[in-house]
Amino acid sequence: MTTERPLTGSMKLNGEPLDIREYEKAGGYQAFRKALGSMTPAEIQSVVKDSGLRGRGGAGFPTGQKWSFMPAVDTVPGPRYLIANADEMEPGTFKDRVLIEGNPHQLIEGIIISAYALQVDRAYIFLRCDYRRGAMRLLRALEEAYAANYAGKNILGSGFTLDIRLHVSAGRYICGEETALLNALEGRRPVPRAKPPHPQTCGLWGRPTVINNTETFCNIPHIVDKGAAWFKGLGLTEGGTKIYTASGRVKRPGAWELPLGTPLRDLLNEHAGGMADGYSFRAVIPGGASTDFLLEEHLDVNMDFTAPQKFGSRLGTGGLIVLDDRTCPVGLVSNLIHFFSRESCGWCTPCREGLPWVAKTLQAIEDGEGRPEDIGILEGHTRLLGPGNTFCFLAPGAMEPLQSALTYFRDDFERHIREKRCPWR
Amino acid sequence: MLTEEEKTEIMSAIRHHESGRAACVDVLKIVQRHRGWVSDEIHDIAGLLDMTTEEVDGLATFYSFIFRKPVGKHMILICDSVCCWTMGYEVMREHLTARLGIRPGETTGDGQFTLLPVSCLGLCDAAPAMIIGDEVFGNLTTEKIDAILERYAD
């Protein structure tokens, strides 16, 4: 059976992006014409809601529902905004890079249709600054879209006007948190905002704003073009496809568009080609750095929005990070926490003070200077920095791989402390 | 003092944004493009953006890739996050520090290279990886690093 790959099927094998002509030849901008030509904004919102599309950025919030919280234009007149979150910085995650570099027009078409559905006339693409190739390709694609009057004033005579701008950030993980992202766009220090109010009612410059992930937007044209039932049929256990990626000591690190719910074992063995020669599988972080480890016994889990929760983990970004038998699990977790500690924005105390403390403790254990009581201290921090105690999800996310590591690799932690060294070094 | 050229570019950036404040990151990048880093002209920048110097500096120091100290002609951004670490980041870093004679965060005496370990670059399928300027280098080996440094040495 050949799997349908709406998001990546038309991408070129040589890695070059589709230009506007090639994209249209492959069916691009058909959904856009259909939407603006024959559908009302409410009809588009309704098909997106019916499709059951869930946000692809990590949290998995239903997109149609998110959109529905934005007040109608006649109840709240004035500026309203749409933002594509392309600030992809979760370690082990590069799906949005693949989508942007391979087919920038698909993202732009998704933005235009969504903006029309939400009656927004200003959209931003918030891109991380290290994706320089992506920035160049998006700028070129935006020029082409404007030249074709798919964006800009009175699009194809429809009376609908949309300005799309590319904001290239300057490097901080926290900017991917949607309210920090709003502050970043306003030129304020990018720390998260208190919720409520939610961005849909009070977002950019206090105006109604919807923020969706890049991969989420890329799904919109296909849903509008082929319908909700088709979209639902794409997945194995839940609707749509997912861009899964794998990295670490596997034979073929990479990105694959597969039915949502593809078993973890298939991702690892079939698509990533199994472990590299000389390495054995130990565990996997299945959805970017902020998710809990899964073990061999969990590999039959369907990688969708619900199934991994049975084993205490999450789909997250769908970015698999593989831990092999020749890599120290304590060192790996120490590296993860070092990242989160460095990227903490410093706004709330548990995260600002707690993460460096955890990082220091882990490094001490890795360096052979750990004390037996350190394991309890680390466990305590997984609760202190857990959900409900911090301003945003950065620190609770950081605690996910740590808490499962303390359970699954307990012996390794204890051995470091007992032998006063890292057994892998 | 900002140069006339910088000022012209800054004013143009401000016009493209909702406010001076909203243009701040772009403006800092303009100055950095001209000077390699953001010098204490930050006072003048603040005036043009209708912000306080402290607000502008607060942003400049918050972002990882706005530099408030002089850096080398070529920034070597080497990813130190989980996938690159698993695939040999430490060996690559040691090789770079030995070759360049500097520690992470430092600039070579001739001002050519600054070595900066950075957060995940999203190049996890090509780990270990680094970026110099607009160029991306993946699946690094010590031999590859030698060849890359040769190319950049002038």
Coordinates of C-alpha atoms in Angstrom, one line a residue:
Chain A
M1 CA 0.0 0.0 0.0
T2 CA 1.4 3.4 -0.9
T3 CA 0.8 6.0 1.7
E4 CA -0.5 9.3 0.8
R5 CA 1.9 12.1 1.6
P6 CA 0.1 15.4 1.0
L7 CA 2.6 17.6 2.8
T8 CA 5.8 16.2 1.3
G9 CA 4.8 14.1 -1.7
S10 CA 5.5 16.8 -4.3
M11 CA 8.8 17.9 -2.8
K12 CA 11.9 17.5 -5.0
L13 CA 14.4 14.8 -4.1
N14 CA 17.4 17.1 -4.7
G15 CA 16.3 19.3 -1.7
E16 CA 15.5 22.4 -3.8
P17 CA 12.2 24.2 -3.1
L18 CA 9.3 24.2 -5.4
D19 CA 8.8 27.6 -7.0
I20 CA 5.4 29.0 -7.5
R21 CA 5.0 27.5 -11.0
E22 CA 6.1 24.0 -9.9
Y23 CA 3.9 24.2 -6.8
E24 CA 0.8 25.1 -8.8
K25 CA 1.6 22.3 -11.3
A26 CA 1.5 19.9 -8.4
G27 CA -1.9 21.2 -7.3
G28 CA -0.8 24.1 -5.2
Y29 CA -3.0 27.2 -4.7
Q30 CA -6.1 25.2 -5.8
A31 CA -7.4 25.1 -2.3
F32 CA -6.7 28.8 -2.0
R33 CA -8.8 29.5 -5.2
K34 CA -11.5 27.3 -4.0
A35 CA -11.6 29.0 -0.5
L36 CA -11.6 32.6 -1.8
G37 CA -13.8 31.8 -4.8
S38 CA -16.5 29.6 -3.4
M39 CA -16.3 29.2 0.4
T40 CA -17.3 31.5 3.2
P41 CA -14.9 32.0 6.1
A42 CA -17.4 30.1 8.3
E43 CA -17.3 27.1 5.9
I44 CA -13.5 26.9 6.0
Q45 CA -13.6 27.1 9.8
S46 CA -16.1 24.3 9.8
V47 CA -14.2 21.9 7.6
V48 CA -11.0 22.5 9.7
K49 CA -13.0 21.8 12.8
D50 CA -14.6 18.6 11.3
S51 CA -11.2 17.3 10.2
G52 CA -10.2 17.1 13.8
L53 CA -6.8 18.6 12.9
R54 CA -4.7 19.0 16.1
G55 CA -1.8 21.4 16.5
R56 CA 1.5 20.0 15.3
G57 CA 3.7 22.1 17.5
G58 CA 3.7 19.8 20.4
A59 CA 0.7 20.5 22.6
G60 CA -1.9 19.0 20.1
F61 CA -4.7 21.5 20.7
P62 CA -7.5 21.1 18.2
T63 CA -7.0 23.8 15.6
G64 CA -10.7 24.4 14.8
Q65 CA -11.4 24.9 18.4
K66 CA -8.5 27.3 18.8
W67 CA -9.8 29.3 15.9
S68 CA -13.3 29.3 17.3
F69 CA -12.1 31.3 20.3
M70 CA -11.2 34.3 18.1
P71 CA -14.2 36.7 18.3
A72 CA -16.0 37.4 15.0
V73 CA -14.9 40.5 13.1
D74 CA -18.3 42.2 13.6
T75 CA -18.2 41.8 17.4
V76 CA -14.6 43.0 17.7
P77 CA -13.7 45.2 14.7
G78 CA -10.2 46.5 14.0
P79 CA -6.8 44.8 13.6
R80 CA -6.5 41.0 14.2
Y81 CA -3.5 38.9 13.5
L82 CA -2.4 35.4 12.4
I83 CA 1.0 34.1 13.2
A84 CA 2.9 31.0 11.9
N85 CA 5.2 29.7 14.6
A86 CA 8.4 28.6 12.8
D87 CA 10.6 29.2 15.8
E88 CA 11.5 25.5 15.8
M89 CA 14.1 25.1 18.6
E90 CA 13.1 21.9 20.4
P91 CA 16.2 19.7 20.5
G92 CA 15.8 16.7 18.2
T93 CA 13.1 18.5 16.1
F94 CA 13.5 19.7 12.5
K95 CA 10.2 18.9 10.8
D96 CA 9.4 22.5 10.2
R97 CA 12.8 23.1 8.5
V98 CA 12.0 20.2 6.1
L99 CA 8.6 21.7 5.3
I100 CA 9.8 25.3 4.8
E101 CA 12.9 24.4 2.8
G102 CA 11.2 21.9 0.6
N103 CA 7.9 23.7 -0.1
P104 CA 7.6 27.3 1.3
H105 CA 4.5 28.0 -0.8
Q106 CA 2.6 25.3 1.0
L107 CA 3.0 27.2 4.3
I108 CA 2.1 30.5 2.6
E109 CA -1.0 29.0 1.1
G110 CA -2.0 27.6 4.5
I111 CA -1.5 31.0 6.0
I112 CA -3.6 32.8 3.3
I113 CA -6.5 30.4 3.6
S114 CA -6.4 30.5 7.4
A115 CA -6.3 34.3 7.3
Y116 CA -9.3 34.4 5.1
A117 CA -11.1 32.0 7.4
L118 CA -10.4 34.2 10.4
Q119 CA -10.8 37.5 8.5
V120 CA -7.3 38.6 9.4
D121 CA -5.4 41.1 7.2
R122 CA -1.9 40.8 8.7
A123 CA 0.0 37.6 9.2
Y124 CA 3.5 37.0 10.4
I125 CA 5.9 34.1 10.0
F126 CA 8.0 33.9 13.1
L127 CA 11.2 32.1 12.0
R128 CA 14.2 31.1 14.1
C129 CA 17.3 32.9 12.8
D130 CA 19.5 29.8 12.2
Y131 CA 17.1 28.7 9.4
R132 CA 18.8 31.0 7.0
R133 CA 18.1 28.8 4.0
G134 CA 14.5 28.7 5.0
A135 CA 14.4 32.5 5.4
M136 CA 15.8 33.0 1.9
R137 CA 13.3 30.5 0.4
L138 CA 10.4 32.0 2.2
L139 CA 11.3 35.5 1.1
R140 CA 11.5 34.4 -2.5
A141 CA 8.2 32.5 -2.2
L142 CA 6.5 35.6 -0.6
E143 CA 7.7 37.7 -3.5
E144 CA 6.2 35.2 -6.0
A145 CA 2.9 35.1 -4.0
Y146 CA 2.7 38.9 -4.0
A147 CA 3.6 39.1 -7.7
A148 CA 0.7 36.7 -8.4
N149 CA -1.6 38.7 -6.2
Y150 CA -2.2 35.7 -4.0
A151 CA -1.1 38.0 -1.2
G152 CA -1.4 41.8 -0.9
K153 CA -4.3 44.1 -1.7
N154 CA -7.7 42.8 -3.0
I155 CA -6.4 39.3 -3.6
L156 CA -7.6 38.1 -7.1
G157 CA -10.3 40.7 -7.0
S158 CA -12.0 39.0 -4.0
G159 CA -12.0 42.1 -1.8
F160 CA -9.8 40.2 0.7
T161 CA -6.5 41.8 1.6
L162 CA -3.6 40.2 3.4
D163 CA -0.2 41.3 4.2
I164 CA 2.3 38.5 5.2
R165 CA 5.5 39.4 6.8
L166 CA 8.6 37.4 7.7
H167 CA 10.1 38.0 11.2
V168 CA 13.5 36.5 11.6
S169 CA 14.2 36.1 15.3
A170 CA 17.6 36.4 17.0
G171 CA 17.8 33.1 18.9
R172 CA 16.0 32.1 22.1
Y173 CA 14.0 28.9 22.7
I174 CA 11.4 30.7 24.8
C175 CA 10.3 32.7 21.7
G176 CA 8.5 29.5 20.5
E177 CA 6.2 29.8 23.6
E178 CA 3.3 31.6 22.0
T179 CA 2.9 34.5 24.4
A180 CA 6.6 35.0 24.6
L181 CA 6.5 35.1 20.8
L182 CA 3.9 37.9 21.0
N183 CA 6.2 39.9 23.2
A184 CA 9.1 39.2 20.8
L185 CA 7.1 40.6 17.8
E186 CA 6.2 43.7 19.8
G187 CA 9.9 44.3 20.5
R188 CA 9.5 43.6 24.2
R189 CA 11.6 41.2 26.3
P190 CA 10.3 37.8 25.1
V191 CA 9.1 36.4 28.4
P192 CA 5.7 34.5 28.5
R193 CA 2.5 36.4 29.4
A194 CA 0.0 35.3 31.9
K195 CA -3.0 33.4 30.5
P196 CA -5.9 34.2 30.5
P197 CA -6.4 36.4 28.5
H198 CA -5.6 34.0 25.7
P199 CA -4.1 35.4 22.5
Q200 CA -7.3 34.7 20.5
T201 CA -9.0 37.5 22.4
C202 CA -6.0 39.6 23.6
G203 CA -2.8 38.8 21.6
L204 CA -0.5 40.9 19.5
W205 CA -0.8 44.5 20.6
G206 CA -3.8 43.4 22.6
R207 CA -5.7 42.4 19.5
P208 CA -7.3 39.0 18.6
T209 CA -4.5 36.7 17.4
V210 CA -4.2 33.1 16.4
I211 CA -0.8 31.4 16.5
N212 CA -0.4 28.0 14.8
N213 CA 2.6 25.8 14.2
T214 CA 4.1 25.6 10.7
E215 CA 3.1 22.0 10.1
T216 CA -0.4 22.8 11.2
F217 CA -0.7 25.5 8.5
C218 CA 0.8 23.2 5.9
N219 CA -2.2 20.8 6.5
I220 CA -4.8 23.5 5.9
P221 CA -4.8 23.7 2.0
H222 CA -5.1 19.9 1.8
I223 CA -8.1 19.8 4.2
V224 CA -9.8 22.6 2.3
D225 CA -9.1 20.9 -1.0
K226 CA -10.0 17.3 -0.2
G227 CA -12.3 17.6 2.8
A228 CA -12.5 16.5 6.4
A229 CA -13.4 12.8 5.8
W230 CA -10.3 12.4 3.5
F231 CA -8.1 13.9 6.2
K232 CA -9.4 11.6 8.9
G233 CA -8.8 8.7 6.6
L234 CA -5.1 9.5 6.2
G235 CA -4.2 8.5 9.8
L236 CA -3.9 5.1 11.3
T237 CA -5.4 6.0 14.7
E238 CA -6.1 9.7 14.5
G239 CA -6.6 12.0 11.5
G240 CA -3.9 13.2 9.1
T241 CA -0.3 12.5 8.6
K242 CA 2.6 13.5 10.8
I243 CA 6.2 14.5 9.9
Y244 CA 8.2 12.2 12.2
T245 CA 11.9 12.5 12.5
A246 CA 14.6 10.4 14.0
S247 CA 18.2 11.2 15.1
G248 CA 20.9 9.6 17.2
R249 CA 22.7 6.3 16.4
V250 CA 20.2 5.0 13.9
K251 CA 21.2 3.8 10.4
R252 CA 19.2 6.5 8.6
P253 CA 18.5 9.6 10.6
G254 CA 15.8 11.7 8.7
A255 CA 12.3 12.9 8.3
W256 CA 9.2 11.0 7.0
E257 CA 5.6 11.9 6.5
L258 CA 3.6 9.0 7.7
P259 CA 0.0 8.2 8.8
L260 CA -0.6 9.7 12.3
G261 CA -0.4 6.8 14.7
T262 CA 2.4 4.9 13.0
P263 CA 3.9 2.5 15.6
L264 CA 7.1 3.7 17.2
R265 CA 8.7 0.4 16.3
D266 CA 8.1 1.0 12.6
L267 CA 9.5 4.4 12.8
L268 CA 12.7 3.1 14.4
N269 CA 13.2 -0.1 12.5
E270 CA 11.6 0.4 9.1
H271 CA 12.1 4.1 8.5
A272 CA 15.2 5.0 10.5
G273 CA 16.6 1.6 9.4
G274 CA 17.2 0.3 12.9
M275 CA 20.3 1.0 15.0
A276 CA 23.7 1.8 13.5
D277 CA 26.2 -1.0 13.3
G278 CA 27.8 -1.7 16.6
Y279 CA 25.1 0.0 18.6
S280 CA 22.1 -1.4 20.5
F281 CA 18.8 0.3 21.4
R282 CA 18.4 1.5 24.9
A283 CA 15.5 4.0 24.9
V284 CA 14.0 6.8 22.9
I285 CA 12.7 10.2 23.6
P286 CA 9.7 10.2 21.2
G287 CA 8.7 13.8 20.7
G288 CA 11.5 16.3 21.1
A289 CA 13.5 17.0 24.3
S290 CA 10.4 17.8 26.5
T291 CA 9.0 14.3 26.5
D292 CA 9.5 11.2 28.7
F293 CA 11.7 8.3 27.6
L294 CA 10.1 5.1 26.2
L295 CA 11.8 1.7 26.4
E296 CA 11.9 -1.4 24.2
E297 CA 8.7 -2.7 25.9
H298 CA 6.8 0.4 24.8
L299 CA 7.8 0.3 21.1
D300 CA 4.5 -1.0 19.8
V301 CA 2.8 2.2 20.9
N302 CA 1.0 4.1 18.2
M303 CA 2.6 7.5 17.9
D304 CA -0.5 9.7 18.1
F305 CA -1.8 12.3 20.5
T306 CA -3.2 9.9 23.1
A307 CA -1.5 6.4 23.0
P308 CA 1.9 7.4 24.3
Q309 CA 0.3 8.9 27.4
K310 CA -0.4 5.3 28.6
F311 CA 3.3 5.0 29.1
G312 CA 3.7 8.5 30.6
S313 CA 5.0 10.1 27.4
R314 CA 3.7 12.2 24.5
L315 CA 3.8 12.6 20.8
G316 CA 5.3 16.1 21.3
T317 CA 6.9 17.2 18.0
G318 CA 7.3 13.7 16.7
G319 CA 11.1 14.1 16.8
L320 CA 12.6 10.8 18.0
I321 CA 15.9 11.1 19.9
V322 CA 17.4 7.7 20.2
L323 CA 19.6 6.6 23.2
D324 CA 22.0 3.8 22.4
D325 CA 23.9 1.4 24.7
R326 CA 27.2 3.2 24.2
T327 CA 25.9 6.6 25.3
C328 CA 25.6 7.5 29.0
P329 CA 22.0 8.2 29.9
V330 CA 23.1 10.5 32.8
G331 CA 25.3 12.5 30.4
L332 CA 22.4 12.7 27.9
V333 CA 19.9 14.0 30.5
S334 CA 22.6 16.3 31.8
N335 CA 22.9 17.7 28.3
L336 CA 19.2 18.2 27.9
I337 CA 18.9 20.0 31.2
H338 CA 21.9 22.2 30.4
F339 CA 19.9 23.3 27.3
F340 CA 16.8 24.1 29.2
S341 CA 18.7 25.9 31.9
R342 CA 20.5 28.0 29.4
E343 CA 17.3 28.8 27.5
S344 CA 15.2 29.7 30.6
C345 CA 14.1 33.2 30.1
G346 CA 14.5 34.0 33.8
W347 CA 11.0 35.3 34.3
C348 CA 9.8 33.0 37.1
T349 CA 11.9 31.8 40.0
P350 CA 11.5 28.0 40.0
C351 CA 12.7 27.8 36.4
R352 CA 15.4 30.5 36.7
E353 CA 16.9 29.1 39.9
G354 CA 15.8 25.4 39.7
L355 CA 17.1 24.5 36.3
P356 CA 20.7 25.6 36.9
W357 CA 20.5 23.7 40.3
V358 CA 19.3 20.5 38.5
A359 CA 22.0 21.0 35.8
K360 CA 24.7 21.4 38.4
T361 CA 23.6 18.3 40.3
L362 CA 23.5 16.2 37.1
Q363 CA 26.9 17.4 36.0
A364 CA 28.3 16.5 39.4
I365 CA 26.9 13.0 39.1
E366 CA 28.2 12.7 35.6
D367 CA 31.7 13.9 36.7
G368 CA 31.8 11.4 39.6
E369 CA 31.1 13.9 42.3
G370 CA 27.5 13.0 43.0
R371 CA 26.3 12.2 46.5
P372 CA 23.7 9.4 47.3
E373 CA 21.2 12.1 48.4
D374 CA 21.4 13.8 45.0
I375 CA 18.9 11.4 43.4
G376 CA 16.3 12.4 45.9
I377 CA 17.1 16.1 45.3
L378 CA 16.6 15.5 41.6
E379 CA 13.3 13.7 42.2
G380 CA 12.1 16.6 44.3
H381 CA 12.9 19.0 41.6
T382 CA 10.8 17.1 39.0
R383 CA 7.9 18.0 41.2
L384 CA 9.0 21.5 42.2
L385 CA 9.5 22.4 38.6
G386 CA 6.5 20.5 37.4
P387 CA 3.2 21.6 36.0
G388 CA 1.5 24.3 38.1
N389 CA 4.6 25.7 39.7
T390 CA 6.0 27.7 36.8
F391 CA 4.9 30.5 34.5
C392 CA 5.1 28.5 31.3
F393 CA 5.8 24.9 30.1
L394 CA 9.6 25.2 29.7
A395 CA 10.6 23.8 33.1
P396 CA 7.8 21.2 33.3
G397 CA 8.9 20.1 29.8
A398 CA 12.5 19.8 30.9
M399 CA 11.4 17.6 33.9
E400 CA 9.8 15.0 31.6
P401 CA 12.9 13.3 30.4
L402 CA 14.5 13.7 33.8
Q403 CA 11.7 12.0 35.7
S404 CA 11.6 9.0 33.4
A405 CA 15.4 8.8 33.3
L406 CA 15.4 8.6 37.1
T407 CA 13.0 5.7 36.9
Y408 CA 14.4 3.8 33.9
F409 CA 18.1 4.4 34.4
R410 CA 18.1 4.4 38.2
D411 CA 21.0 1.9 38.3
D412 CA 23.1 4.1 36.0
F413 CA 22.6 7.1 38.3
E414 CA 23.5 5.0 41.4
R415 CA 26.5 3.5 39.7
H416 CA 27.9 6.9 38.8
I417 CA 27.6 7.9 42.5
R418 CA 28.9 4.6 43.8
E419 CA 31.9 4.3 41.5
K420 CA 32.5 8.1 41.5
R421 CA 32.9 8.2 37.7
C422 CA 31.0 7.8 34.5
P423 CA 31.2 4.2 33.5
W424 CA 31.0 5.3 29.8
R425 CA 34.1 7.5 29.9
Chain B
M1 CA 27.9 57.6 16.5
L2 CA 25.8 55.7 14.0
T3 CA 26.8 56.2 10.4
E4 CA 24.5 57.9 7.9
E5 CA 24.1 54.6 6.1
E6 CA 23.1 52.8 9.3
K7 CA 20.7 55.6 10.2
T8 CA 19.1 55.4 6.7
E9 CA 18.6 51.6 7.0
I10 CA 17.3 52.0 10.6
M11 CA 14.7 54.6 9.6
S12 CA 13.6 52.4 6.7
A13 CA 13.2 49.4 9.1
I14 CA 11.2 51.5 11.5
R15 CA 8.8 52.5 8.7
H16 CA 8.2 48.9 7.8
H17 CA 7.1 48.1 11.4
E18 CA 4.1 49.1 13.6
S19 CA 6.5 51.1 15.9
G20 CA 10.1 51.7 16.6
R21 CA 10.0 49.2 19.3
A22 CA 8.6 46.5 17.0
A23 CA 11.6 47.1 14.7
C24 CA 14.1 46.7 17.5
V25 CA 15.5 43.2 16.7
D26 CA 15.8 44.1 13.0
V27 CA 17.6 47.4 13.9
L28 CA 20.0 45.6 16.2
K29 CA 20.7 43.2 13.3
I30 CA 21.4 46.2 11.0
V31 CA 24.0 47.6 13.3
Q32 CA 25.5 44.2 13.8
R33 CA 25.7 43.6 10.1
H34 CA 27.7 46.8 9.7
R35 CA 30.0 46.5 12.8
G36 CA 30.0 42.7 13.5
W37 CA 28.6 43.5 16.9
V38 CA 26.3 46.0 18.7
S39 CA 28.5 48.6 20.2
D40 CA 27.5 51.3 22.7
E41 CA 25.8 53.2 19.9
I42 CA 22.9 51.4 21.6
H43 CA 22.1 54.9 23.1
D44 CA 21.6 56.4 19.7
I45 CA 19.5 53.3 18.6
A46 CA 17.3 53.8 21.6
G47 CA 16.6 57.4 20.7
L48 CA 15.6 56.4 17.2
L49 CA 13.3 53.7 18.4
D50 CA 11.7 55.8 21.1
M51 CA 12.9 53.3 23.8
T52 CA 15.1 53.6 26.8
T53 CA 18.7 52.5 26.5
E54 CA 18.1 49.9 29.1
E55 CA 15.1 48.5 27.2
V56 CA 17.2 48.1 24.0
D57 CA 20.1 46.6 25.9
G58 CA 17.7 44.3 27.7
L59 CA 16.7 42.9 24.3
A60 CA 20.2 42.9 22.9
T61 CA 21.6 40.9 25.8
F62 CA 18.5 38.6 25.8
Y63 CA 19.0 37.2 22.3
S64 CA 21.7 34.7 21.7
F65 CA 22.7 36.1 18.3
I66 CA 23.0 39.8 19.1
F67 CA 26.5 40.3 20.2
R68 CA 27.4 43.1 22.7
K69 CA 31.1 42.4 22.5
P70 CA 33.3 42.3 19.4
V71 CA 33.4 38.9 17.7
G72 CA 35.6 37.4 15.0
K73 CA 35.0 37.8 11.3
H74 CA 33.7 34.2 11.1
M75 CA 31.3 33.0 13.8
I76 CA 31.6 29.2 14.2
L77 CA 28.3 28.2 15.8
I78 CA 28.6 24.6 16.9
C79 CA 25.5 22.8 18.1
D80 CA 26.0 21.4 21.6
S81 CA 22.5 19.9 22.1
V82 CA 21.4 16.4 22.6
C83 CA 21.7 14.8 19.1
C84 CA 25.0 16.4 18.3
W85 CA 26.3 15.6 21.7
T86 CA 25.3 11.9 21.2
M87 CA 27.0 11.9 17.8
G88 CA 30.3 13.4 18.9
Y89 CA 30.0 17.1 19.6
E90 CA 32.6 17.0 22.4
V91 CA 35.3 15.5 20.1
M92 CA 34.5 18.2 17.4
R93 CA 34.6 21.0 20.0
E94 CA 38.0 19.7 21.4
H95 CA 39.3 19.6 17.9
L96 CA 38.2 23.1 17.1
T97 CA 39.6 24.5 20.3
A98 CA 42.9 22.8 19.7
R99 CA 43.1 23.9 16.1
L100 CA 42.1 27.5 16.8
G101 CA 43.9 27.8 20.1
I102 CA 40.9 29.2 21.9
R103 CA 38.3 28.1 24.3
P104 CA 34.5 28.1 23.6
G105 CA 33.3 31.7 23.6
E106 CA 36.7 33.2 22.6
T107 CA 38.0 34.8 19.5
T108 CA 41.3 34.0 17.8
G109 CA 44.1 36.5 18.2
D110 CA 43.9 37.4 14.5
G111 CA 40.2 38.2 14.8
Q112 CA 39.3 35.6 12.2
F113 CA 37.2 33.1 14.2
T114 CA 34.9 33.1 17.3
L115 CA 33.8 29.7 18.6
L116 CA 30.4 29.6 20.0
P117 CA 28.6 26.4 21.2
V118 CA 24.9 27.0 20.6
S119 CA 21.5 25.4 21.3
C120 CA 20.0 22.9 18.9
L121 CA 20.3 24.1 15.3
G122 CA 17.7 21.8 14.0
L123 CA 20.2 19.8 12.0
C124 CA 19.7 16.7 14.1
D125 CA 19.7 14.4 11.1
A126 CA 23.2 15.6 10.1
A127 CA 24.7 15.6 13.6
P128 CA 27.2 16.7 14.7
A129 CA 26.7 20.0 12.9
M130 CA 27.8 23.6 12.8
I131 CA 27.1 26.8 11.0
I132 CA 29.6 29.4 9.7
G133 CA 27.9 32.5 8.2
D134 CA 25.3 31.2 5.8
E135 CA 26.9 27.8 5.4
V136 CA 25.7 24.7 7.1
F137 CA 28.1 21.8 7.8
G138 CA 26.7 18.5 8.9
N139 CA 28.0 15.0 9.7
L140 CA 31.2 16.6 11.0
T141 CA 34.4 14.7 11.4
T142 CA 37.8 16.1 12.5
E143 CA 39.0 15.8 8.9
K144 CA 36.0 17.7 7.6
I145 CA 36.6 20.5 10.2
D146 CA 40.2 20.8 9.0
A147 CA 39.1 21.2 5.4
I148 CA 36.5 23.8 6.4
L149 CA 38.9 25.8 8.4
E150 CA 41.4 25.8 5.5
R151 CA 38.7 27.3 3.3
Y152 CA 37.9 30.1 5.7
A153 CA 41.5 31.0 6.5
D154 CA 42.6 33.9 4.3

